[in-house]
PDB file of C-alpha atoms and ligand atoms in Angstrom:
ATOM      1  CA  MET A   1      -0.450   0.181   0.426  1.00  0.00           C
ATOM      2  CA  ASN A   2       1.445   3.611  -1.006  1.00  0.00           C
ATOM      3  CA  GLY A   3       2.271   6.334   1.549  1.00  0.00           C
ATOM      4  CA  GLN A   4      -0.855   8.643  -0.249  1.00  0.00           C
ATOM      5  CA  ALA A   5      -3.384   5.577   0.048  1.00  0.00           C
ATOM      6  CA  SER A   6      -3.118   5.122   3.432  1.00  0.00           C
ATOM      7  CA  ARG A   7      -3.309   9.220   3.963  1.00  0.00           C
ATOM      8  CA  LEU A   8      -6.655   8.792   2.573  1.00  0.00           C
ATOM      9  CA  ILE A   9      -7.881   5.875   4.480  1.00  0.00           C
ATOM     10  CA  GLU A  10      -6.744   8.024   7.767  1.00  0.00           C
ATOM     11  CA  LEU A  11      -8.592  10.650   6.923  1.00  0.00           C
ATOM     12  CA  ASN A  12     -11.667   9.190   6.011  1.00  0.00           C
ATOM     13  CA  LYS A  13     -11.664   6.964   8.911  1.00  0.00           C
ATOM     14  CA  LEU A  14     -11.386  10.381  11.069  1.00  0.00           C
ATOM     15  CA  ALA A  15     -14.217  12.232   8.454  1.00  0.00           C
ATOM     16  CA  GLU A  16     -16.556   8.513   8.969  1.00  0.00           C
ATOM     17  CA  LEU A  17     -16.134   9.149  12.774  1.00  0.00           C
ATOM     18  CA  GLY A  18     -17.665  12.533  12.464  1.00  0.00           C
ATOM     19  CA  ASN A  19     -19.948  11.684  10.288  1.00  0.00           C
ATOM     20  CA  LYS A  20     -21.864   9.323  12.246  1.00  0.00           C
ATOM     21  CA  SER A  21     -25.466  10.068  11.366  1.00  0.00           C
ATOM     22  CA  SER A  22     -25.234   9.906   7.884  1.00  0.00           C
ATOM     23  CA  GLU A  23     -27.350   6.711   6.340  1.00  0.00           C
ATOM     24  CA  SER A  24     -27.210   3.052   6.396  1.00  0.00           C
ATOM     25  CA  LYS A  25     -26.549   2.133   3.072  1.00  0.00           C
ATOM     26  CA  ILE A  26     -24.126  -0.489   2.139  1.00  0.00           C
ATOM     27  CA  ILE A  27     -24.981  -3.888   2.311  1.00  0.00           C
ATOM     28  CA  SER A  28     -23.161  -7.128   2.143  1.00  0.00           C
ATOM     29  CA  VAL A  29     -25.159  -9.957   0.587  1.00  0.00           C
ATOM     30  CA  CYS A  30     -23.073 -13.149   2.400  1.00  0.00           C
ATOM     31  CA  SER A  31     -24.008 -17.359   3.030  1.00  0.00           C
ATOM     32  CA  GLY A  32     -21.801 -19.925   4.804  1.00  0.00           C
ATOM     33  CA  LYS A  33     -21.958 -22.327   2.385  1.00  0.00           C
ATOM     34  CA  GLY A  34     -21.145 -21.923  -1.263  1.00  0.00           C
ATOM     35  CA  GLY A  35     -23.230 -21.700  -4.626  1.00  0.00           C
ATOM     36  CA  THR A  36     -26.538 -20.521  -2.091  1.00  0.00           C
ATOM     37  CA  GLY A  37     -27.594 -17.569  -4.481  1.00  0.00           C
ATOM     38  CA  LYS A  38     -26.081 -14.478  -3.062  1.00  0.00           C
ATOM     39  CA  THR A  39     -24.845 -13.782  -7.132  1.00  0.00           C
ATOM     40  CA  PHE A  40     -28.525 -14.474  -8.140  1.00  0.00           C
ATOM     41  CA  PHE A  41     -30.153 -12.036  -5.035  1.00  0.00           C
ATOM     42  CA  SER A  42     -27.767  -9.781  -6.047  1.00  0.00           C
ATOM     43  CA  ALA A  43     -28.200  -9.229  -9.602  1.00  0.00           C
ATOM     44  CA  ASN A  44     -32.124  -9.276  -9.269  1.00  0.00           C
ATOM     45  CA  PHE A  45     -32.601  -7.495  -6.180  1.00  0.00           C
ATOM     46  CA  SER A  46     -29.946  -4.520  -7.324  1.00  0.00           C
ATOM     47  CA  TYR A  47     -31.709  -4.412 -10.086  1.00  0.00           C
ATOM     48  CA  GLN A  48     -35.501  -4.253  -8.482  1.00  0.00           C
ATOM     49  CA  LEU A  49     -34.162  -1.760  -5.832  1.00  0.00           C
ATOM     50  CA  SER A  50     -33.152   0.446  -8.975  1.00  0.00           C
ATOM     51  CA  LYS A  51     -36.734  -0.368 -10.865  1.00  0.00           C
ATOM     52  CA  LEU A  52     -38.124   1.350  -7.690  1.00  0.00           C
ATOM     53  CA  ASN A  53     -35.976   4.774  -7.991  1.00  0.00           C
ATOM     54  CA  LYS A  54     -33.503   3.869  -6.223  1.00  0.00           C
ATOM     55  CA  ARG A  55     -30.107   4.650  -7.179  1.00  0.00           C
ATOM     56  CA  VAL A  56     -27.797   1.085  -6.413  1.00  0.00           C
ATOM     57  CA  LEU A  57     -24.461   0.257  -7.295  1.00  0.00           C
ATOM     58  CA  LEU A  58     -23.466  -3.249  -7.314  1.00  0.00           C
ATOM     59  CA  VAL A  59     -20.007  -4.556  -6.491  1.00  0.00           C
ATOM     60  CA  ASP A  60     -18.510  -7.629  -7.448  1.00  0.00           C
ATOM     61  CA  LEU A  61     -16.506  -8.801  -3.965  1.00  0.00           C
ATOM     62  CA  ASP A  62     -15.701 -12.551  -4.935  1.00  0.00           C
ATOM     63  CA  TYR A  63     -11.883 -12.850  -4.274  1.00  0.00           C
ATOM     64  CA  ASN A  64     -12.434 -16.388  -5.280  1.00  0.00           C
ATOM     65  CA  PHE A  65     -15.302 -16.550  -7.967  1.00  0.00           C
ATOM     66  CA  SER A  66     -15.940 -13.773  -9.693  1.00  0.00           C
ATOM     67  CA  ASN A  67     -18.926 -13.494 -11.972  1.00  0.00           C
ATOM     68  CA  LEU A  68     -21.552 -11.204 -12.041  1.00  0.00           C
ATOM     69  CA  ASN A  69     -20.171  -9.932 -15.130  1.00  0.00           C
ATOM     70  CA  ILE A  70     -20.738 -13.670 -16.618  1.00  0.00           C
ATOM     71  CA  LEU A  71     -24.564 -13.772 -15.401  1.00  0.00           C
ATOM     72  CA  MET A  72     -25.351 -10.129 -16.425  1.00  0.00           C
ATOM     73  CA  ASN A  73     -23.687 -10.803 -19.868  1.00  0.00           C
ATOM     74  CA  GLN A  74     -21.922  -7.785 -20.065  1.00  0.00           C
ATOM     75  CA  THR A  75     -18.096  -6.648 -20.284  1.00  0.00           C
ATOM     76  CA  SER A  76     -15.649  -3.534 -18.667  1.00  0.00           C
ATOM     77  CA  SER A  77     -12.001  -3.080 -19.669  1.00  0.00           C
ATOM     78  CA  SER A  78     -12.080  -1.803 -15.321  1.00  0.00           C
ATOM     79  CA  THR A  79     -12.472  -3.871 -12.945  1.00  0.00           C
ATOM     80  CA  ILE A  80     -12.267  -4.226  -9.007  1.00  0.00           C
ATOM     81  CA  SER A  81      -8.540  -5.574  -9.687  1.00  0.00           C
ATOM     82  CA  ASP A  82      -7.301  -2.180 -10.474  1.00  0.00           C
ATOM     83  CA  PHE A  83      -9.499  -0.185  -7.861  1.00  0.00           C
ATOM     84  CA  PHE A  84      -7.355  -2.916  -6.132  1.00  0.00           C
ATOM     85  CA  GLU A  85      -4.503  -2.306  -7.440  1.00  0.00           C
ATOM     86  CA  GLN A  86      -4.412   1.472  -6.921  1.00  0.00           C
ATOM     87  CA  SER A  87      -3.829   2.472 -10.030  1.00  0.00           C
ATOM     88  CA  GLU A  88      -7.613   3.659 -10.372  1.00  0.00           C
ATOM     89  CA  ASN A  89     -10.074   5.276  -8.081  1.00  0.00           C
ATOM     90  CA  LEU A  90     -13.400   3.508  -7.702  1.00  0.00           C
ATOM     91  CA  GLU A  91     -14.876   5.990  -9.554  1.00  0.00           C
ATOM     92  CA  ASN A  92     -12.746   4.676 -12.401  1.00  0.00           C
ATOM     93  CA  VAL A  93     -13.943   1.154 -12.181  1.00  0.00           C
ATOM     94  CA  ILE A  94     -17.493   1.916 -12.514  1.00  0.00           C
ATOM     95  CA  TYR A  95     -20.010   0.598 -14.969  1.00  0.00           C
ATOM     96  CA  ASN A  96     -23.463   2.077 -15.846  1.00  0.00           C
ATOM     97  CA  TYR A  97     -25.611  -0.891 -16.691  1.00  0.00           C
ATOM     98  CA  SER A  98     -28.700   1.042 -16.371  1.00  0.00           C
ATOM     99  CA  SER A  99     -30.423   4.199 -16.265  1.00  0.00           C
ATOM    100  CA  ASN A 100     -30.192   3.687 -11.346  1.00  0.00           C
ATOM    101  CA  LEU A 101     -28.339   1.031 -11.423  1.00  0.00           C
ATOM    102  CA  ASP A 102     -24.003   0.591 -11.431  1.00  0.00           C
ATOM    103  CA  LEU A 103     -21.792  -1.670 -11.414  1.00  0.00           C
ATOM    104  CA  VAL A 104     -18.285  -3.290 -10.573  1.00  0.00           C
ATOM    105  CA  PHE A 105     -16.677  -6.263 -11.407  1.00  0.00           C
ATOM    106  CA  GLY A 106     -14.454  -8.504  -9.986  1.00  0.00           C
ATOM    107  CA  ASP A 107     -12.290 -10.559 -12.155  1.00  0.00           C
ATOM    108  CA  SER A 108     -11.638 -14.395 -11.074  1.00  0.00           C
ATOM    109  CA  GLY A 109      -8.944 -16.361 -13.132  1.00  0.00           C
ATOM    110  CA  LYS A 110      -6.897 -12.651 -14.105  1.00  0.00           C
ATOM    111  CA  PRO A 111      -3.030 -13.680 -12.363  1.00  0.00           C
ATOM    112  CA  ALA A 112      -2.554 -10.821 -11.531  1.00  0.00           C
ATOM    113  CA  PHE A 113      -5.577 -10.730  -8.997  1.00  0.00           C
ATOM    114  CA  PRO A 114      -3.545  -8.859  -6.073  1.00  0.00           C
ATOM    115  CA  ARG A 115      -3.629 -10.882  -3.269  1.00  0.00           C
ATOM    116  CA  VAL A 116      -6.553  -8.822  -1.396  1.00  0.00           C
ATOM    117  CA  SER A 117      -5.463  -7.804   2.574  1.00  0.00           C
ATOM    118  CA  ARG A 118      -7.023  -5.816   5.171  1.00  0.00           C
ATOM    119  CA  GLU A 119      -5.661  -2.406   4.523  1.00  0.00           C
ATOM    120  CA  LEU A 120      -7.602  -2.854   0.552  1.00  0.00           C
ATOM    121  CA  ILE A 121     -11.027  -3.376   2.543  1.00  0.00           C
ATOM    122  CA  ASP A 122     -10.071  -0.440   4.629  1.00  0.00           C
ATOM    123  CA  TYR A 123      -9.281   1.450   1.028  1.00  0.00           C
ATOM    124  CA  LEU A 124     -12.553   0.175  -0.327  1.00  0.00           C
ATOM    125  CA  PHE A 125     -14.784   0.830   2.475  1.00  0.00           C
ATOM    126  CA  THR A 126     -12.627   4.865   2.816  1.00  0.00           C
ATOM    127  CA  SER A 127     -13.574   4.744  -0.943  1.00  0.00           C
ATOM    128  CA  ILE A 128     -17.720   3.577  -1.444  1.00  0.00           C
ATOM    129  CA  ARG A 129     -17.550   5.866   2.090  1.00  0.00           C
ATOM    130  CA  ARG A 130     -16.529   9.106  -0.744  1.00  0.00           C
ATOM    131  CA  ILE A 131     -18.769   8.436  -3.200  1.00  0.00           C
ATOM    132  CA  GLN A 132     -22.062   6.600  -0.900  1.00  0.00           C
ATOM    133  CA  HIS A 133     -23.410  10.464  -1.506  1.00  0.00           C
ATOM    134  CA  ARG A 134     -24.336   9.257  -4.568  1.00  0.00           C
ATOM    135  CA  TYR A 135     -26.138   6.517  -4.416  1.00  0.00           C
ATOM    136  CA  ASP A 136     -29.352   4.685  -2.058  1.00  0.00           C
ATOM    137  CA  PHE A 137     -27.909   1.354  -1.566  1.00  0.00           C
ATOM    138  CA  ILE A 138     -24.056   0.333  -1.924  1.00  0.00           C
ATOM    139  CA  ILE A 139     -24.614  -3.722  -2.628  1.00  0.00           C
ATOM    140  CA  LEU A 140     -21.325  -6.371  -2.247  1.00  0.00           C
ATOM    141  CA  ASP A 141     -21.897  -9.641  -3.278  1.00  0.00           C
ATOM    142  CA  SER A 142     -19.456 -11.683  -1.039  1.00  0.00           C
ATOM    143  CA  SER A 143     -17.392 -14.712  -1.606  1.00  0.00           C
ATOM    144  CA  ALA A 144     -18.765 -17.803   0.995  1.00  0.00           C
ATOM    145  CA  GLY A 145     -17.335 -18.403   3.845  1.00  0.00           C
ATOM    146  CA  ALA A 146     -15.747 -16.078   7.013  1.00  0.00           C
ATOM    147  CA  ASP A 147     -12.036 -15.731   6.888  1.00  0.00           C
ATOM    148  CA  GLY A 148     -10.703 -12.883   8.498  1.00  0.00           C
ATOM    149  CA  LEU A 149     -11.607 -10.439   5.420  1.00  0.00           C
ATOM    150  CA  VAL A 150     -14.775 -11.452   4.580  1.00  0.00           C
ATOM    151  CA  LEU A 151     -15.758 -11.182   8.450  1.00  0.00           C
ATOM    152  CA  GLN A 152     -13.631  -7.887   8.596  1.00  0.00           C
ATOM    153  CA  GLN A 153     -16.535  -6.271   5.512  1.00  0.00           C
ATOM    154  CA  LEU A 154     -19.618  -8.230   7.236  1.00  0.00           C
ATOM    155  CA  MET A 155     -18.864  -5.713   9.507  1.00  0.00           C
ATOM    156  CA  ARG A 156     -17.848  -2.369   8.200  1.00  0.00           C
ATOM    157  CA  SER A 157     -21.030  -2.994   6.036  1.00  0.00           C
ATOM    158  CA  ASP A 158     -24.233  -1.547   7.520  1.00  0.00           C
ATOM    159  CA  TYR A 159     -26.754  -5.097   6.775  1.00  0.00           C
ATOM    160  CA  ASN A 160     -25.864  -8.114   6.046  1.00  0.00           C
ATOM    161  CA  ILE A 161     -28.001 -10.418   4.053  1.00  0.00           C
ATOM    162  CA  ILE A 162     -26.814 -13.753   4.668  1.00  0.00           C
ATOM    163  CA  VAL A 163     -28.609 -15.907   1.758  1.00  0.00           C
ATOM    164  CA  THR A 164     -29.258 -20.129   2.352  1.00  0.00           C
ATOM    165  CA  SER A 165     -30.615 -22.705   0.744  1.00  0.00           C
ATOM    166  CA  PRO A 166     -33.120 -25.004   2.874  1.00  0.00           C
ATOM    167  CA  GLU A 167     -30.490 -27.143   3.257  1.00  0.00           C
ATOM    168  CA  PRO A 168     -29.792 -28.473   6.795  1.00  0.00           C
ATOM    169  CA  THR A 169     -25.643 -28.180   6.385  1.00  0.00           C
ATOM    170  CA  ALA A 170     -26.229 -24.415   4.470  1.00  0.00           C
ATOM    171  CA  VAL A 171     -28.119 -22.973   7.663  1.00  0.00           C
ATOM    172  CA  MET A 172     -26.112 -24.750   9.950  1.00  0.00           C
ATOM    173  CA  ASP A 173     -22.991 -22.790   7.813  1.00  0.00           C
ATOM    174  CA  SER A 174     -25.146 -19.359   8.241  1.00  0.00           C
ATOM    175  CA  TYR A 175     -25.843 -20.412  11.974  1.00  0.00           C
ATOM    176  CA  VAL A 176     -21.837 -20.235  11.652  1.00  0.00           C
ATOM    177  CA  VAL A 177     -21.619 -17.150  10.392  1.00  0.00           C
ATOM    178  CA  VAL A 178     -23.608 -15.466  12.726  1.00  0.00           C
ATOM    179  CA  LYS A 179     -21.646 -16.744  15.521  1.00  0.00           C
ATOM    180  CA  LEU A 180     -18.600 -15.672  14.037  1.00  0.00           C
ATOM    181  CA  LEU A 181     -19.613 -12.263  13.704  1.00  0.00           C
ATOM    182  CA  VAL A 182     -22.069 -11.657  16.991  1.00  0.00           C
ATOM    183  CA  GLU A 183     -18.495 -12.944  18.846  1.00  0.00           C
ATOM    184  CA  LYS A 184     -17.106 -10.365  17.129  1.00  0.00           C
ATOM    185  CA  GLY A 185     -19.348  -7.837  18.029  1.00  0.00           C
ATOM    186  CA  SER A 186     -20.939  -7.109  14.156  1.00  0.00           C
ATOM    187  CA  GLU A 187     -23.461  -4.395  14.866  1.00  0.00           C
ATOM    188  CA  ALA A 188     -24.683  -4.735  11.204  1.00  0.00           C
ATOM    189  CA  LYS A 189     -28.404  -5.342  11.081  1.00  0.00           C
ATOM    190  CA  ARG A 190     -28.680  -8.832   9.957  1.00  0.00           C
ATOM    191  CA  LEU A 191     -31.343 -10.360   7.408  1.00  0.00           C
ATOM    192  CA  VAL A 192     -32.648 -13.963   5.689  1.00  0.00           C
ATOM    193  CA  VAL A 193     -33.069 -14.811   2.982  1.00  0.00           C
ATOM    194  CA  VAL A 194     -34.072 -18.679   2.319  1.00  0.00           C
ATOM    195  CA  ASN A 195     -33.520 -19.131  -1.773  1.00  0.00           C
ATOM    196  CA  LYS A 196     -34.135 -22.488  -3.396  1.00  0.00           C
ATOM    197  CA  CYS A 197     -37.414 -23.516  -1.341  1.00  0.00           C
ATOM    198  CA  SER A 198     -39.581 -26.509  -2.623  1.00  0.00           C
ATOM    199  CA  ASP A 199     -42.595 -24.832  -1.050  1.00  0.00           C
ATOM    200  CA  ALA A 200     -43.289 -22.437   1.828  1.00  0.00           C
ATOM    201  CA  GLU A 201     -42.553 -25.060   4.935  1.00  0.00           C
ATOM    202  CA  GLU A 202     -39.637 -25.884   3.336  1.00  0.00           C
ATOM    203  CA  GLY A 203     -38.658 -22.267   3.486  1.00  0.00           C
ATOM    204  CA  GLU A 204     -40.514 -21.557   7.179  1.00  0.00           C
ATOM    205  CA  ASN A 205     -38.675 -24.080   8.958  1.00  0.00           C
ATOM    206  CA  SER A 206     -35.172 -23.477   7.309  1.00  0.00           C
ATOM    207  CA  PHE A 207     -35.619 -20.101   9.123  1.00  0.00           C
ATOM    208  CA  MET A 208     -37.284 -21.402  12.147  1.00  0.00           C
ATOM    209  CA  ASN A 209     -34.175 -23.718  13.255  1.00  0.00           C
ATOM    210  CA  LEU A 210     -31.830 -21.256  12.540  1.00  0.00           C
ATOM    211  CA  SER A 211     -33.906 -18.306  13.826  1.00  0.00           C
ATOM    212  CA  VAL A 212     -33.994 -20.705  16.770  1.00  0.00           C
ATOM    213  CA  ALA A 213     -30.004 -21.093  17.397  1.00  0.00           C
ATOM    214  CA  VAL A 214     -29.365 -18.065  17.149  1.00  0.00           C
ATOM    215  CA  ASN A 215     -31.698 -16.666  20.151  1.00  0.00           C
ATOM    216  CA  HIS A 216     -31.073 -19.773  22.238  1.00  0.00           C
ATOM    217  CA  PHE A 217     -27.276 -20.500  21.916  1.00  0.00           C
ATOM    218  CA  LEU A 218     -26.371 -16.451  20.633  1.00  0.00           C
ATOM    219  CA  LYS A 219     -29.083 -14.586  22.414  1.00  0.00           C
ATOM    220  CA  GLU A 220     -29.512 -12.635  19.567  1.00  0.00           C
ATOM    221  CA  LYS A 221     -32.225 -12.277  16.884  1.00  0.00           C
ATOM    222  CA  ILE A 222     -32.408 -13.160  13.397  1.00  0.00           C
ATOM    223  CA  GLU A 223     -34.785 -10.940  10.775  1.00  0.00           C
ATOM    224  CA  LEU A 224     -36.205 -12.543   7.653  1.00  0.00           C
ATOM    225  CA  LEU A 225     -36.129 -10.792   5.064  1.00  0.00           C
ATOM    226  CA  GLY A 226     -38.179 -13.314   2.914  1.00  0.00           C
ATOM    227  CA  PHE A 227     -37.863 -16.736   0.689  1.00  0.00           C
ATOM    228  CA  ILE A 228     -37.041 -17.378  -2.989  1.00  0.00           C
ATOM    229  CA  SER A 229     -38.043 -20.849  -4.594  1.00  0.00           C
ATOM    230  CA  LEU A 230     -36.505 -23.205  -6.729  1.00  0.00           C
ATOM    231  CA  ASP A 231     -38.149 -21.856  -9.702  1.00  0.00           C
ATOM    232  CA  ALA A 232     -36.863 -23.667 -13.266  1.00  0.00           C
ATOM    233  CA  SER A 233     -37.459 -19.979 -14.519  1.00  0.00           C
ATOM    234  CA  ALA A 234     -34.736 -18.387 -12.186  1.00  0.00           C
ATOM    235  CA  HIS A 235     -32.236 -21.148 -13.544  1.00  0.00           C
ATOM    236  CA  LYS A 236     -32.379 -20.233 -17.013  1.00  0.00           C
ATOM    237  CA  SER A 237     -32.432 -16.955 -16.658  1.00  0.00           C
ATOM    238  CA  ILE A 238     -28.896 -17.585 -16.309  1.00  0.00           C
ATOM    239  CA  MET A 239     -28.049 -19.681 -18.007  1.00  0.00           C
ATOM    240  CA  ASN A 240     -29.155 -17.408 -20.889  1.00  0.00           C
ATOM    241  CA  GLN A 241     -27.150 -14.789 -18.471  1.00  0.00           C
ATOM    242  CA  GLU A 242     -30.093 -12.878 -18.536  1.00  0.00           C
ATOM    243  CA  LEU A 243     -31.375 -10.826 -15.377  1.00  0.00           C
ATOM    244  CA  LEU A 244     -34.744 -13.212 -13.878  1.00  0.00           C
ATOM    245  CA  LEU A 245     -36.490  -9.986 -13.864  1.00  0.00           C
ATOM    246  CA  ASN A 246     -35.951  -9.425 -17.504  1.00  0.00           C
ATOM    247  CA  PHE A 247     -36.233 -13.497 -18.626  1.00  0.00           C
ATOM    248  CA  ASP A 248     -39.263 -13.633 -17.125  1.00  0.00           C
ATOM    249  CA  ARG A 249     -40.945 -11.411 -14.270  1.00  0.00           C
ATOM    250  CA  GLU A 250     -44.470 -13.058 -13.871  1.00  0.00           C
ATOM    251  CA  SER A 251     -42.393 -16.052 -12.375  1.00  0.00           C
ATOM    252  CA  LYS A 252     -42.651 -16.929  -9.066  1.00  0.00           C
ATOM    253  CA  SER A 253     -39.317 -16.020  -7.810  1.00  0.00           C
ATOM    254  CA  ALA A 254     -39.092 -12.876  -9.830  1.00  0.00           C
ATOM    255  CA  GLN A 255     -42.862 -12.626  -8.197  1.00  0.00           C
ATOM    256  CA  GLU A 256     -40.737 -12.965  -4.462  1.00  0.00           C
ATOM    257  CA  ILE A 257     -37.900 -10.531  -5.522  1.00  0.00           C
ATOM    258  CA  TYR A 258     -40.180  -8.186  -6.020  1.00  0.00           C
ATOM    259  CA  THR A 259     -41.549  -8.440  -2.547  1.00  0.00           C
ATOM    260  CA  ASN A 260     -38.479  -8.507  -0.514  1.00  0.00           C
ATOM    261  CA  SER A 261     -36.711  -6.034  -2.014  1.00  0.00           C
ATOM    262  CA  ALA A 262     -40.203  -3.893  -1.336  1.00  0.00           C
ATOM    263  CA  ARG A 263     -39.717  -5.309   1.935  1.00  0.00           C
ATOM    264  CA  PHE A 264     -36.076  -3.954   2.297  1.00  0.00           C
ATOM    265  CA  ILE A 265     -36.631  -0.752   1.691  1.00  0.00           C
ATOM    266  CA  THR A 266     -39.230  -0.437   4.210  1.00  0.00           C
ATOM    267  CA  ILE A 267     -36.352  -1.991   6.807  1.00  0.00           C
ATOM    268  CA  ALA A 268     -34.096   0.723   5.648  1.00  0.00           C
ATOM    269  CA  GLN A 269     -36.202   3.496   6.164  1.00  0.00           C
ATOM    270  CA  VAL A 270     -37.180   2.388   9.768  1.00  0.00           C
ATOM    271  CA  ALA A 271     -33.976   2.040  10.794  1.00  0.00           C
ATOM    272  CA  ASN A 272     -32.874   5.583   9.359  1.00  0.00           C
ATOM    273  CA  ASN A 273     -35.870   7.053  11.077  1.00  0.00           C
ATOM    274  CA  ASN A 274     -34.923   5.472  13.959  1.00  0.00           C
ATOM    275  CA  HIS A 275     -31.193   6.285  13.688  1.00  0.00           C
ATOM    276  CA  ARG A 276     -32.068  10.559  12.814  1.00  0.00           C
TER     277      ARG A 276
HETATM  278  N1  ADP B 301     -33.942 -19.509  -6.690  1.00  0.00           N
HETATM  279  C1  ADP B 301     -33.318 -20.741  -7.598  1.00  0.00           C
HETATM  280  N2  ADP B 301     -34.024 -21.504  -8.170  1.00  0.00           N
HETATM  281  C2  ADP B 301     -33.214 -22.296  -9.278  1.00  0.00           C
HETATM  282  N3  ADP B 301     -31.657 -22.068  -9.473  1.00  0.00           N
HETATM  283  C3  ADP B 301     -31.376 -21.287  -8.656  1.00  0.00           C
HETATM  284  C4  ADP B 301     -31.748 -20.088  -7.663  1.00  0.00           C
HETATM  285  N4  ADP B 301     -31.326 -20.027  -7.059  1.00  0.00           N
HETATM  286  C5  ADP B 301     -29.422 -20.102  -7.581  1.00  0.00           C
HETATM  287  N5  ADP B 301     -30.279 -21.154  -8.574  1.00  0.00           N
HETATM  288  C6  ADP B 301     -28.812 -21.777  -9.240  1.00  0.00           C
HETATM  289  O1  ADP B 301     -27.643 -21.901  -8.236  1.00  0.00           O
HETATM  290  C7  ADP B 301     -26.367 -21.557  -8.715  1.00  0.00           C
HETATM  291  C8  ADP B 301     -25.773 -20.500  -7.716  1.00  0.00           C
HETATM  292  O2  ADP B 301     -26.130 -19.806  -7.711  1.00  0.00           O
HETATM  293  P1  ADP B 301     -25.159 -18.384  -7.501  1.00  0.00           P
HETATM  294  O3  ADP B 301     -25.963 -17.041  -7.330  1.00  0.00           O
HETATM  295  O4  ADP B 301     -24.324 -18.458  -8.585  1.00  0.00           O
HETATM  296  O5  ADP B 301     -24.507 -18.793  -6.221  1.00  0.00           O
HETATM  297  P2  ADP B 301     -23.365 -17.945  -5.472  1.00  0.00           P
HETATM  298  O6  ADP B 301     -22.118 -16.731  -5.675  1.00  0.00           O
HETATM  299  O7  ADP B 301     -24.469 -17.781  -4.048  1.00  0.00           O
HETATM  300  O8  ADP B 301     -22.774 -18.986  -5.454  1.00  0.00           O
HETATM  301  C9  ADP B 301     -27.019 -20.907  -9.830  1.00  0.00           C
HETATM  302  O9  ADP B 301     -25.695 -21.509 -11.031  1.00  0.00           O
HETATM  303  C10 ADP B 301     -28.605 -21.173 -10.346  1.00  0.00           C
HETATM  304  O10 ADP B 301     -28.028 -22.753 -11.331  1.00  0.00           O
HETATM  305 MG1   MG B 302     -21.223 -15.969  -6.091  1.00  0.00          MG
END
């Protein structure tokens, strides 16, 4: 990390401290287990928020398997690697997708992908805070699991949306993520999406199992954002490299994403009103 970046981090940390009243708007979409649908959810949720007149920045922050560009069938000459290597400001790696939606792509597979460090995560958050006034929500699609870097990212976000599938293994891994966050004293608001549900009962049972364990063992609460069905349209939209909300607006999973997005806006409004 060069001297200029270190100074920028220090200056912005001071600014952050003096700026406690700023609105909560950074959302990390995370999971314990891989493949639960984080990227699918992040992309469609971001798009729906943008359709509801929210200005959204979606960042592919999966250091291992960044594939938002494939899911959305987009190419961009600049990626987050250019930012992490400090050759570019965050502003310069932002790609405009549609009127209210901007994207920052990752680029897994690139041999020069820099080793992401705690300092670089700090640098990212400092840079996000600098441009956050341009957006209503900044959504970070994360790597699965809870290694040190992911935990740091989750702790610095205002919201953690934990995407789980209904399987007991995924629910258990979600519990572990919550446990690690609680142990570290995270103040981020935790919301849960149960994705790939075969039916409503399956989703409800999975959420209840997670919620009861968090309540009982950690003495904490988690809130349900919503369920998303296991849906052939969702799978087909990914195969077609199209957003589900463009591919099949009437599908069950698209309707559920509309509901979850509207619910999130209400939750965020209440949180910001309480904060004020
Ligand atoms: N609601 C859903 N219905 C059907 N298939 C889904 C659904 N959500 C995700 N998938 C499938 O799960 C796979 C993994 O999703 P992805 O978003 O890439 O997961 P993650 O980002 O958590 O690794 C997708 O390729 C897709 O085929
Ligand atoms: Mg992903």
